[in-house]
Coordinates of C-alpha atoms and ligand atoms in Angstrom, one line a residue:
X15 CA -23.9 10.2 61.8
X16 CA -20.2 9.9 62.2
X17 CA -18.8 6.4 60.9
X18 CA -15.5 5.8 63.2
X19 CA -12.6 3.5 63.2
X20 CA -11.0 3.5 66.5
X21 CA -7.5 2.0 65.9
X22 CA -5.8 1.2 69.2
X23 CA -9.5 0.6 71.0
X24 CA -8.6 -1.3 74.0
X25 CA -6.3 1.5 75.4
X26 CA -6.5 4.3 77.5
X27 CA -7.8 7.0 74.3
X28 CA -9.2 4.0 72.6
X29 CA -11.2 3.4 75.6
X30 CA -12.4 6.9 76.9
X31 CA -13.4 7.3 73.1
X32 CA -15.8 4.5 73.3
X33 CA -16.8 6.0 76.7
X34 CA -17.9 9.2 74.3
X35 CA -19.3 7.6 71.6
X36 CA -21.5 5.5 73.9
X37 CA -22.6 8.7 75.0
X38 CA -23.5 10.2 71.8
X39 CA -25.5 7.3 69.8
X40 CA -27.0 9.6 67.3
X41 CA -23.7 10.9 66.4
X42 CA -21.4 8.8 66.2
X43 CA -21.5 4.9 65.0
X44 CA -18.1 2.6 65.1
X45 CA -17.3 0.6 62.0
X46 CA -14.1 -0.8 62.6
X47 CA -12.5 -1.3 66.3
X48 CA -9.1 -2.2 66.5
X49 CA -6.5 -3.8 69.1
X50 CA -3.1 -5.6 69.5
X51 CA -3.3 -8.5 72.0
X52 CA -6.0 -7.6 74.3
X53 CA -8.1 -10.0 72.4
X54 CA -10.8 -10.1 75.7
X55 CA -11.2 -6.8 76.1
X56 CA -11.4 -6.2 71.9
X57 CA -14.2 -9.3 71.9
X58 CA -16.2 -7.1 74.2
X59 CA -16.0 -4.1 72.4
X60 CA -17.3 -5.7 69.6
X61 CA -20.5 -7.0 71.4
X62 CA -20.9 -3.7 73.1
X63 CA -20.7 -1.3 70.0
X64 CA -21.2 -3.9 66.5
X65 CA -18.5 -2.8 64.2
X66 CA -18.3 -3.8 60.5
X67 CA -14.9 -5.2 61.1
X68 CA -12.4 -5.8 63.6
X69 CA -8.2 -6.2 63.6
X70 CA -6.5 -7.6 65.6
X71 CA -3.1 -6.7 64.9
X72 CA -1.3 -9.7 66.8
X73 CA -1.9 -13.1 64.5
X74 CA -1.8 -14.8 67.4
X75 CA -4.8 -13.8 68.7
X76 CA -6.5 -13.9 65.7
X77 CA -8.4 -17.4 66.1
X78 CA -9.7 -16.2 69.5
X79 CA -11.5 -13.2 68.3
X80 CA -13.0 -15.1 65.0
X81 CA -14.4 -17.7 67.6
X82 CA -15.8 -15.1 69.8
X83 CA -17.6 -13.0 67.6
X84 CA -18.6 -16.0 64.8
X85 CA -22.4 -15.9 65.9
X86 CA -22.2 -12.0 65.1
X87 CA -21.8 -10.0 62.0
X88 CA -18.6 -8.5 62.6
X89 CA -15.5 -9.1 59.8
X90 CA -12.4 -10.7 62.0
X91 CA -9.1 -9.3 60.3
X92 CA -5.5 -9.9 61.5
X93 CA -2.4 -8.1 60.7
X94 CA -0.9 -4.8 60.4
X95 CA -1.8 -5.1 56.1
X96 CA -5.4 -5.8 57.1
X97 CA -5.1 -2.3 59.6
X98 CA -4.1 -0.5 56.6
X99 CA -6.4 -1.1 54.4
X100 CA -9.7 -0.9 56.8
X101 CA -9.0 2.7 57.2
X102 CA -9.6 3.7 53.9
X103 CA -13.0 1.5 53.3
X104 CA -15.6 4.1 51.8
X105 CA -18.0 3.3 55.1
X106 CA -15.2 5.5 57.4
X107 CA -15.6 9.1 58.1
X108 CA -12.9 9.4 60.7
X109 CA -10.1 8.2 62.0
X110 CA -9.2 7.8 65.4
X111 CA -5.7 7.1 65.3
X112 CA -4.8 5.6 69.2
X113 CA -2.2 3.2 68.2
X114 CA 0.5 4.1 70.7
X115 CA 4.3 4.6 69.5
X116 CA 5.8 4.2 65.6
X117 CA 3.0 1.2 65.1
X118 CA 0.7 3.8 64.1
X119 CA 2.6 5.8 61.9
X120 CA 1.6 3.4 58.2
X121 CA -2.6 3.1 59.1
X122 CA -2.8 6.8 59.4
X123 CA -0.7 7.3 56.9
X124 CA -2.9 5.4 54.8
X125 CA -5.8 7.1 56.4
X126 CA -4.3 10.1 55.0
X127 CA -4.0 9.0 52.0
X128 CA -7.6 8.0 51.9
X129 CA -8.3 11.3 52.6
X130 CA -10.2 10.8 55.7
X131 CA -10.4 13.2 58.6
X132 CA -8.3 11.8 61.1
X133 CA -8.4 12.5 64.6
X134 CA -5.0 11.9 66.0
X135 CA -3.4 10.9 69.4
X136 CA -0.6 9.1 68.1
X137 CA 1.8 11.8 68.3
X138 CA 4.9 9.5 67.2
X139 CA 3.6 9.5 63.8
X140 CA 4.3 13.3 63.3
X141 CA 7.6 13.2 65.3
X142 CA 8.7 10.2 62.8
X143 CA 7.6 11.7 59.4
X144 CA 5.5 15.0 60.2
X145 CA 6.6 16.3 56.7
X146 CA 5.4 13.3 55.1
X147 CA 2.4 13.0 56.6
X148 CA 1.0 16.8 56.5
X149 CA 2.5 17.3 52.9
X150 CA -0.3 13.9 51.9
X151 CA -2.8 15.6 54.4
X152 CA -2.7 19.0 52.2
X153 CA -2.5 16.8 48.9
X154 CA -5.3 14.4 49.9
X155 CA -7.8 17.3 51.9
X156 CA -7.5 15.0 54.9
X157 CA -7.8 17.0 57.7
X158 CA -6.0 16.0 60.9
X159 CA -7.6 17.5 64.7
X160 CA -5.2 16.9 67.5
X161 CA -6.7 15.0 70.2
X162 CA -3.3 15.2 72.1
X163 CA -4.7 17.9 75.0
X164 CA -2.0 20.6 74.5
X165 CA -2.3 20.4 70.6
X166 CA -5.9 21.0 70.8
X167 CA -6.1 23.5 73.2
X168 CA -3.5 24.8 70.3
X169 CA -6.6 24.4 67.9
X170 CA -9.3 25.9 69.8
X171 CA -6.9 28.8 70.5
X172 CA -6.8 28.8 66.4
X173 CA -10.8 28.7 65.7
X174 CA -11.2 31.9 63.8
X175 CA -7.7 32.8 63.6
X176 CA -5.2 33.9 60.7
X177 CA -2.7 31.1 61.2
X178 CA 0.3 33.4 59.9
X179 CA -0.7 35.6 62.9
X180 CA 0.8 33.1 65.4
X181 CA 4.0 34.7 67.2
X182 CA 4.7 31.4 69.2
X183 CA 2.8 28.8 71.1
X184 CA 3.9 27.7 74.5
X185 CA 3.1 23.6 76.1
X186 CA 2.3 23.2 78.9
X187 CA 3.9 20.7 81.0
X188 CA 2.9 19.1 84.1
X189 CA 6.7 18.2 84.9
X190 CA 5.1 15.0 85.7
X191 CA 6.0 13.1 89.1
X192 CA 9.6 13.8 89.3
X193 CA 9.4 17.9 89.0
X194 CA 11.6 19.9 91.4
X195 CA 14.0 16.5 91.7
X196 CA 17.7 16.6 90.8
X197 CA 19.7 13.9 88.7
X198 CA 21.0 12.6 91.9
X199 CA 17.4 11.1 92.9
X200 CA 16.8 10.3 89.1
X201 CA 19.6 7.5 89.7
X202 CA 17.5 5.3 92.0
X203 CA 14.0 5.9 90.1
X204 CA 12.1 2.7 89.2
X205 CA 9.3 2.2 86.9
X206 CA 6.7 1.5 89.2
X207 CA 7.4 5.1 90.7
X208 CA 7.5 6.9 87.4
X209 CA 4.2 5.5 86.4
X210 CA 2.4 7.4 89.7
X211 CA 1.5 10.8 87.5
X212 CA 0.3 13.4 89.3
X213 CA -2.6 14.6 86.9
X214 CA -3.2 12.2 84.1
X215 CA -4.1 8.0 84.2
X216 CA -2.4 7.1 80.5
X217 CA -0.6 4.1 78.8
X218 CA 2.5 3.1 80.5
X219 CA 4.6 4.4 77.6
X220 CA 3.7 7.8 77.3
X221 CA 3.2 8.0 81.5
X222 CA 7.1 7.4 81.3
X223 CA 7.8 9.9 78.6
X224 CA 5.7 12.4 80.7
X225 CA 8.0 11.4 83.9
X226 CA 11.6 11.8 82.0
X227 CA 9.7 15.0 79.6
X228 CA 10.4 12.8 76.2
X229 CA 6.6 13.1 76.4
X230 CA 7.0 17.3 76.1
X231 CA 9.7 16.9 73.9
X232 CA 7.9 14.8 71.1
X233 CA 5.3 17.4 71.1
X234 CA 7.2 20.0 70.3
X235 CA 8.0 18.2 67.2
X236 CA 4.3 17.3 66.7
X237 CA 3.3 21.0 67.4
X238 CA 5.7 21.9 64.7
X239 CA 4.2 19.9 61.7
X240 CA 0.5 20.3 63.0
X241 CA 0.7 24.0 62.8
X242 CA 3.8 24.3 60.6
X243 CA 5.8 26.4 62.9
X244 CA 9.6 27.3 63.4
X245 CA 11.5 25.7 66.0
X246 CA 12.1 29.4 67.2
X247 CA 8.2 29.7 67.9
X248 CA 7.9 26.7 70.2
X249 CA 8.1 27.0 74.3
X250 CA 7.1 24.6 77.2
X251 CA 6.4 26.2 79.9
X252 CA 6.1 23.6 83.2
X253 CA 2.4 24.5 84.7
X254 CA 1.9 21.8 87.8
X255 CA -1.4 22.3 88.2
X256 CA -2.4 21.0 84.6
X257 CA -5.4 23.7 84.0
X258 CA -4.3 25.4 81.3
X259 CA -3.6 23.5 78.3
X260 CA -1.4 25.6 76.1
X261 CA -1.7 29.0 75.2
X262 CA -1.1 30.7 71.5
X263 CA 0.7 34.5 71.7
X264 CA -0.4 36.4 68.3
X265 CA 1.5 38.9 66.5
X266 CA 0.0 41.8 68.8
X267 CA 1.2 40.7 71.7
X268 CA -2.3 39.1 72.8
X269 CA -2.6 35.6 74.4
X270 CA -5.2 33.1 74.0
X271 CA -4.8 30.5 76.4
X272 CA -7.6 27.0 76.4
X273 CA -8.3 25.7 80.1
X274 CA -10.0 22.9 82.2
X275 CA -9.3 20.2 84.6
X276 CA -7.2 17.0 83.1
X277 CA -9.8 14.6 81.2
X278 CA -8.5 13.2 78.0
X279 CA -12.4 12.5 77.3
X280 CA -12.8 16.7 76.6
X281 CA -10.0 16.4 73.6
X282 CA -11.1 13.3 72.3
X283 CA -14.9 14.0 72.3
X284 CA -13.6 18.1 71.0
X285 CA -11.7 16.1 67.7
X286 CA -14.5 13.7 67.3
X287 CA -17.2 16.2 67.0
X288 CA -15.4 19.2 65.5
X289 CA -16.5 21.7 64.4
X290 CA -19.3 21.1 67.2
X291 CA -19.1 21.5 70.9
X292 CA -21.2 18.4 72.5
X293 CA -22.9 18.6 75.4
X294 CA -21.5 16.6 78.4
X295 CA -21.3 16.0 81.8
X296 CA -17.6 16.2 82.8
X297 CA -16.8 17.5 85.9
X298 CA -16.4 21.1 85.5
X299 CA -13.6 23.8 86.3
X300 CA -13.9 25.7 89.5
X301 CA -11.5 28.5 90.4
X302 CA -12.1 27.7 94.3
X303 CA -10.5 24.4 94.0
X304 CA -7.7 26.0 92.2
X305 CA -6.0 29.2 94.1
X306 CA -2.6 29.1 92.3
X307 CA -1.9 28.5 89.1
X308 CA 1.8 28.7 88.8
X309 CA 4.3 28.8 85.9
X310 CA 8.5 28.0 86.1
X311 CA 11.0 27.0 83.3
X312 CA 11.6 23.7 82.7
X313 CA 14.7 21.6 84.2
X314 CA 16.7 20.9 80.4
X315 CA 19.9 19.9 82.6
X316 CA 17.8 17.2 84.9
X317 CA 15.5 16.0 82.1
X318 CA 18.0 15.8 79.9
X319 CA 15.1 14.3 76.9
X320 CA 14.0 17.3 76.5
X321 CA 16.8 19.1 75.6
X322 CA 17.8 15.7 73.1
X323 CA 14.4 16.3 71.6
X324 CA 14.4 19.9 71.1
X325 CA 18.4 19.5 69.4
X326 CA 16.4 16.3 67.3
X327 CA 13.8 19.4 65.9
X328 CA 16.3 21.5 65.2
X329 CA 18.3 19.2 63.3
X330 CA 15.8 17.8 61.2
X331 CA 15.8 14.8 58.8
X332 CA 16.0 11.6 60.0
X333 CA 16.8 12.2 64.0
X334 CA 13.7 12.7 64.8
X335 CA 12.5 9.3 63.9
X336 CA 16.1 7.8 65.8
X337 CA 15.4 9.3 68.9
X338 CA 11.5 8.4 69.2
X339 CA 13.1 4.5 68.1
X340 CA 16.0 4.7 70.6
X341 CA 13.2 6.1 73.1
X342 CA 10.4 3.5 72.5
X343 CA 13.3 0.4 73.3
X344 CA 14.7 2.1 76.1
X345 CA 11.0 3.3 77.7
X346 CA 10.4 -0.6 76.9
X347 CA 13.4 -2.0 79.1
X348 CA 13.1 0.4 81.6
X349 CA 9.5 -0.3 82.5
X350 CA 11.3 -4.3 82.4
X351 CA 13.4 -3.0 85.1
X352 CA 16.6 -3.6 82.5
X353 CA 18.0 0.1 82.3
X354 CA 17.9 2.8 84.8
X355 CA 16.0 6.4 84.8
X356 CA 19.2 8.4 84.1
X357 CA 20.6 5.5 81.7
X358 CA 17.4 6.2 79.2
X359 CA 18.6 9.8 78.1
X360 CA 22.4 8.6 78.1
X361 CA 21.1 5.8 75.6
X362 CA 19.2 7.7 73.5
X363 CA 21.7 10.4 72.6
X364 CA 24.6 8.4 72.1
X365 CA 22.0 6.4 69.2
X366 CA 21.0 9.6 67.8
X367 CA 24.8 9.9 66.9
X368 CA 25.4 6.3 65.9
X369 CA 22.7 6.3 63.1
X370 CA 23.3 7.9 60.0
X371 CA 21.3 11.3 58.7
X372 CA 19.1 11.1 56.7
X373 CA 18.1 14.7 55.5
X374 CA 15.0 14.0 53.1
X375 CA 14.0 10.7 54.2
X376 CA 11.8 8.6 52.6
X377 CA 9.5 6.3 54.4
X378 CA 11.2 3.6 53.5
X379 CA 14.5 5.8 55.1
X380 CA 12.3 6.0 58.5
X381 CA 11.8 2.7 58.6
X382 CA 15.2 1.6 58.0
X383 CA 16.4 4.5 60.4
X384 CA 14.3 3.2 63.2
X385 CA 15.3 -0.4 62.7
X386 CA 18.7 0.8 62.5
X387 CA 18.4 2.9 65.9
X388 CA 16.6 0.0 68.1
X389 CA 19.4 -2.2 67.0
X390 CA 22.1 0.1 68.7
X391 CA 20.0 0.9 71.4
X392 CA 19.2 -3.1 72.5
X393 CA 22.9 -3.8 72.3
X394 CA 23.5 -0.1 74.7
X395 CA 20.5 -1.9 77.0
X396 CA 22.7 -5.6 77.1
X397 CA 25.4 -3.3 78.5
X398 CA 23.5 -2.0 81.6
X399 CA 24.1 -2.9 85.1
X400 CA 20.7 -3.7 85.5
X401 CA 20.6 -6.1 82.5
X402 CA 23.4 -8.0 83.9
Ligands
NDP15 P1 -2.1 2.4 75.5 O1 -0.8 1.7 75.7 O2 -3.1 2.6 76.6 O3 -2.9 1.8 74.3 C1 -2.2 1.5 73.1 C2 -3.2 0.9 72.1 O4 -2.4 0.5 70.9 C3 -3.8 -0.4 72.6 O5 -5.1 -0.5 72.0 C4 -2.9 -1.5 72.0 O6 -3.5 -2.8 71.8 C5 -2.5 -0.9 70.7 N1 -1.2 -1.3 70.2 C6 -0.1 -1.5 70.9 N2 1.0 -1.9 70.1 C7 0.4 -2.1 68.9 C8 1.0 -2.5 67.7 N3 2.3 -2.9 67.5 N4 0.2 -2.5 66.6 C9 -1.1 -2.2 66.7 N5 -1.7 -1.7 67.8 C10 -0.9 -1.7 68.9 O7 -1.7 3.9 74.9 P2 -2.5 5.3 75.1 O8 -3.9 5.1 74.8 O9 -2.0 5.9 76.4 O10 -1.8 6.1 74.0 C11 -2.1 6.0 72.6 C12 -1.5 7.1 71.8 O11 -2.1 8.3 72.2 C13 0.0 7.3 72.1 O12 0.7 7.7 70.9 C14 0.1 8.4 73.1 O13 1.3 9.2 73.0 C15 -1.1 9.3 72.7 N6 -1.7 10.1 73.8 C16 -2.2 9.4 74.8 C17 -2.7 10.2 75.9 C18 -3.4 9.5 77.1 O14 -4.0 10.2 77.9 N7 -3.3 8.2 77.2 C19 -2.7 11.6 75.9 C20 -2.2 12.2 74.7 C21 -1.7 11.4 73.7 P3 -3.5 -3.9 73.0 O15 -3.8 -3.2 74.3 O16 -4.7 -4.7 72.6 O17 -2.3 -4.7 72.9
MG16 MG1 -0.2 15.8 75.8

């Protein structure tokens, strides 16, 4: 039995992995569930699957959930500080960390630290301090399975592999719902287009990073630390069809690629179980639905976050951590309808040059660098057209 604490339950991961877990009762069991505001949604969770505890994250809500659940014998904690700690309680296995954007960087940190296996979808955490966290990871034994889909295709290309052996690993990328389109369409984008993706139902924050390629870009940077590659050994490679998954080339040339149809529930149920394969009843592949599978470069020039992203890897240190802070404001006001497509990537490089670097930062440097960087980037925001 697998003792789980899901943080970020009431999302899109938080709630396929519930979806797996109700389908695997001997396996698994949830001891801590976890939300932000969606107090409802959290309050049925916790009638549904009886965790130890519960966080709500948001104070505000606290009151409601304590209320809800008093006639049960669930623990009602608020606060990030309460998060923290919960994940390193003796009675959790794994880790489920689902907390979308920076928020989720210090409880899987100190999930880490606890040495606990983590399973991890928040990908900002390793594009803010992927040094940080896989150097306490190695120190701790805490092992850490990608439930991001390209990253673990990535590590079921690995199973059984000499990790030195990797020549380079290519991402996929869908090129989400604006592929083939030039900057002059970008212009007139609004949010309630760039959140029709063609393949994938997700948050709204990462569906917009998938729609301007931020979303390829910051897993570059999290393919880097997971695997502890070069920047030289990391491609993206725009596949529309979204079938293949990633691919791994070895030193002989040979290429492993992992494939199936787009269900987040594969990866999540994949890092959950590992190193078993479960049983399921997912839809399955079939090469008649899919006569073409097709392969181009991706648009750097168009979707210019991208190419910020892939100069932020190479660069190092703090900039990293600047642009995913200057990116979560500015994906933020754009789905508030208060910047434009095109103004996002102008906003989020002339930040990355405001702030100043940081080559060995500490975590008290990130957090300082990303306060630093959403400060520049509201006042850039206040200065749109569309703010005014
Ligand atoms: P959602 O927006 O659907 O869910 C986010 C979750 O985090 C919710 O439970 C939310 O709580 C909680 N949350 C939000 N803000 C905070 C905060 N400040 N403190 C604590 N908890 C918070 O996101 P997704 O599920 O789409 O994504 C989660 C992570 O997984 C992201 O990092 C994303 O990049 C990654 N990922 C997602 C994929 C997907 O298919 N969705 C695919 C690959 C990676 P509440 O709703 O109660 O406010
Ligand atoms: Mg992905």
């Amino acid at each position: 039995m697998t003792r789980l604490a899901i943080l970020g339950s009431t999302g899109s991961i938080g709630t396929q992995a519930l979806e797996v877990v109700a389908a695997h009762p001997e396996l698994f069991q949830v001891e801590i569930l976890s939300a932000h505001s969606n107090a409802e949604l959290l309050i049925a969770q916790a009638r549904q699957f009886h965790p130890n505890a519960v966080v709500v994250t948001d104070e505000t809500k606290y009151s409601t959930v304590k209320e809800a659940l008093s006639s049960l014998p669930v623990k009602v904690f608020s606060g990030t500080a309460a998060l923290n700690d919960v994940v390193q309680w003796e009675t959790v296995d794994t880790v489920l960390a689902a907390i979308v954007g920076i928020a989720g960087l210090e409880s899987t940190l100190a999930a880490v630290q606890a040495g606990k296996r983590v399973a991890l979808a928040n990908k900002e955490t390793l594009v803010v301090a992927g040094e940080l966290v896989m150097q306490a990871a190695a120190e701790k034994g805490a092992g850490i399975i990608p439930v991001d889909s390209e990253h673990s295709a990535i590590f079921q290309c690995l199973v059984g592999e000499d990790i030195r052996k990797i020549e380079k690993v290519i991402l996929t990328a869908s090129g989400g719902p604006f592929l083939g389109r030039k900057p002059n369409y970008l212009v007139n984008v609004k949010a309630s287009h760039a959140l029709q993706h063609p393949n994938w139902t997700m948050g709204a924050k990462i569906t917009i990073d998938s729609a301007t390629l931020m979303n390829k870009g910051l897993e570059m940077i999290e393919a880097k630390w997971l695997f502890g590659l070069q920047n030289e050994q990391i491609e993206v490679v725009v596949h529309p069809q979204s079938i293949i998954h990633s691919l791994v080339q070895f030193a002989d040339g040979s290429v492993k690629a992992q494939m199936g149809l787009p269900d987040m529930k594969l990866p999540i149920q994949y890092a959950l179980a590992f190193p078993q394969r479960l049983q399921n009843d997912f839809k399955r592949f079939d090469f008649k639905d899919f006569s073409k599978l097709t392969f181009e470069a991706p648009d750097y020039k168009t979707f210019r976050n991208l190419a910020l992203a892939k100069d932020a890897m190479f660069k190092g240190g703090n900039t990293p951590c600047v642009m995913n802070a200057a990116n979560e404001l500015v994906v933020n006001s754009f789905l508030q309808n208060r910047v434009s497509f095109i103004e996002m990537s102008e906003i989020i490089e002339k930040v990355m040059e405001q702030v100043t670097f940081i080559e060995h930062p500490t975590l008290e440097d990130y957090r300082q660098s990303d306060k630093d960087a959403r400060m520049y980037a509201a006042e850039h925001v206040k200065h749109s057209q569309l703010s005014h």
